[in-house]
Amino acid sequence: MLEHPLPLYLFLLCLLSSTFACADELNIDAVDTLVTGYSQPREPGISVAIARDGTLIYEGWSGLADLERRVPIDRRTRFLIASISKQFTAFAVHTLAAAGKLRLDQPLTDFFPQLGAVGDTVTSRHLLDHTGGLREVNTLVQLLGLSESAPVTAEQMLALTLRQKGANFPPGTDEEYSNTGYQLLAHIVARVSGQSFPDYLQAKVFKPMGMSRSFVRTDPNALIEHAALGYEAVGDDLAHRPVLATGIGATGMVSTPRDLVRWGHALNTAERAGDPVLQAMAERTRLPDGRVVVAGSGQEFRAFRGLKTWSHGGSTGGFRSFLLRLPEEGIVLAVVGNRADFLKAKFAFELAAVLLEDKLDPVPTPDLRPETLATLDRYVGDYRLFPGSVFSLRRSGEALTFATYGADDAFELPWLSRGKFLLNPSRDIRLVFPGADGSPADHLRWQVSEDGYLRAERVELAPLPVTRLDLRRFTGSFYSTELQCGFDVVEQDGTLFIETRLHDAVPLVQYAPATFRPDGPVPFARLRFVTEGDAPARTINVAAPLAEGITFRRIEP
């Protein structure tokens, strides 16, 4: 059972018990300085727990759980942990597979026949590895004009997923982070086990491991004892950012850092013992192009200054969380916060760095050789992050500039080191180019702090037609049976506009033949009109981040 030494008398406990890591082994004081100094007294804050070999060696916090009522964060405070939930879902699936109750390679149509052709070749293994190619359910919800602040239930999300008739890519051919996959896995666990997903985790994980303050939330209106509220910055102020959606599997868990380090210790112990479930969770699929999947089974492997680590983060509403394991040192570190600007992964690795200061390899020396003009020219080009999200890098003198779609509002990117440029300081977003020969870079990494990266492929934008378009061919009312919603495309003064039931008219900007992007706040990212000859467009192929190829058909008047 985890013991609890408070930082103030930790040194005395080290003298009394050999089961505690002493200050000469681990730099607890430096950890406490970072944690207690993170938040101002009247701001949202963070909570941290660290265990070594099953013993709690540090627990600390700062800031408020509830700003209006001035309730401080303490050891009892519960937080939504968002995508850390995926580890528990993966564990449940692998446990059932090890017991022979399901096969990781059986098609999804065995569980969800409604998926039809889409689910015939997608398997649970694909979902665990984020290689299934299914459209992102969170994006689909946004296309309906909703968000995580709307009371969307797990059953509604499942129904929306099962209506989809297309996918982003063939299963097993690419990796794309997918909440849809883990949502489906939670429902598979329920169907195979005969218990609801929350009840299964309660009986098989939370109760046996003594995680008494953890559960899967299914009712957004239920009262949660000692619950933190989530916040985000709005200008110079802070606003409450509620989460009313109740998805499961991919998110939805409520927990505390102390409970999370119990879980992490169990994983460390099982890994050392060669447990087959943990071995299965550690396996990584290799894609056809040779790339190894990064975040399979709800945890990401990375080397950190000479040590092996497993980790995963979570973000939802105003909540941020990160769980970091260093099995070779027996360390588990859980970090949670209730403010949207908390860089949780960066902070977690900073804590690990000061905690294990004497056990880590030196910080790698960055390559500070100046970029040559020839090297900068390697980076110049257009890159596609998501459908309808294309950004352009150009060289201006000895600097690299950034703009979207080759627009005129390009700005200079600060240079960090060889092949690394800073895009957004507040979110710590960097553009990182892989090392290569003198040929143009075929992709770059959109690095989001220490959380991970997205791969952006180089694209060649097709030139726009010289002749003026007959915009009347693109106007009309269009409807999607997969989303069960529609929109209007209208023309005014030589410009196309999209009108939805929740948004004012937003102009459409052409950036490729018959292809437009909204220049305003609507969830649609790309509209590609399908035309034949001079006839009016009958369909529009719509895409948004992580959801491609959704067909909207013209509604006849």
Short mmCIF file of C-alpha atoms in Angstrom, two decimals, residues 371 373 376 392-404 407-416 420-425 429-431 433:
data_model
loop_
_atom_site.label_atom_id
_atom_site.label_comp_id
_atom_site.label_asym_id
_atom_site.label_seq_id
_atom_site.Cartn_x
_atom_site.Cartn_y
_atom_site.Cartn_z
CA GLU A 371 21.39 27.21 -41.23
CA LEU A 373 20.69 29.25 -47.38
CA LEU A 376 16.68 26.74 -45.56
CA SER A 392 3.45 27.66 -46.50
CA LEU A 393 7.10 28.09 -45.57
CA ARG A 394 9.16 30.53 -47.59
CA ARG A 395 12.65 31.99 -47.29
CA SER A 396 13.09 35.71 -46.78
CA GLY A 397 16.76 36.55 -46.80
CA GLU A 398 18.33 34.39 -44.09
CA ALA A 399 15.05 33.63 -42.32
CA LEU A 400 12.18 31.17 -42.76
CA THR A 401 8.64 32.59 -42.85
CA PHE A 402 5.27 31.00 -42.06
CA ALA A 403 1.85 31.66 -43.59
CA THR A 404 -1.29 29.70 -44.46
CA ALA A 407 -1.02 34.23 -47.98
CA ASP A 408 0.66 37.61 -47.80
CA ASP A 409 0.64 37.80 -43.99
CA ALA A 410 3.75 35.66 -43.52
CA PHE A 411 5.81 36.15 -40.36
CA GLU A 412 9.37 35.18 -39.54
CA LEU A 413 9.92 32.00 -37.52
CA PRO A 414 12.41 32.31 -34.64
CA TRP A 415 15.26 29.82 -35.09
CA LEU A 416 15.97 27.46 -32.17
CA LYS A 420 14.02 23.57 -35.35
CA PHE A 421 11.87 26.71 -35.42
CA LEU A 422 9.46 28.21 -32.86
CA LEU A 423 5.91 28.76 -34.11
CA ASN A 424 3.88 29.49 -30.96
CA PRO A 425 5.72 30.41 -27.74
CA ILE A 429 4.72 24.61 -30.70
CA ARG A 430 7.79 24.00 -32.84
CA LEU A 431 8.38 23.01 -36.45
CA PHE A 433 12.64 19.09 -39.86
#
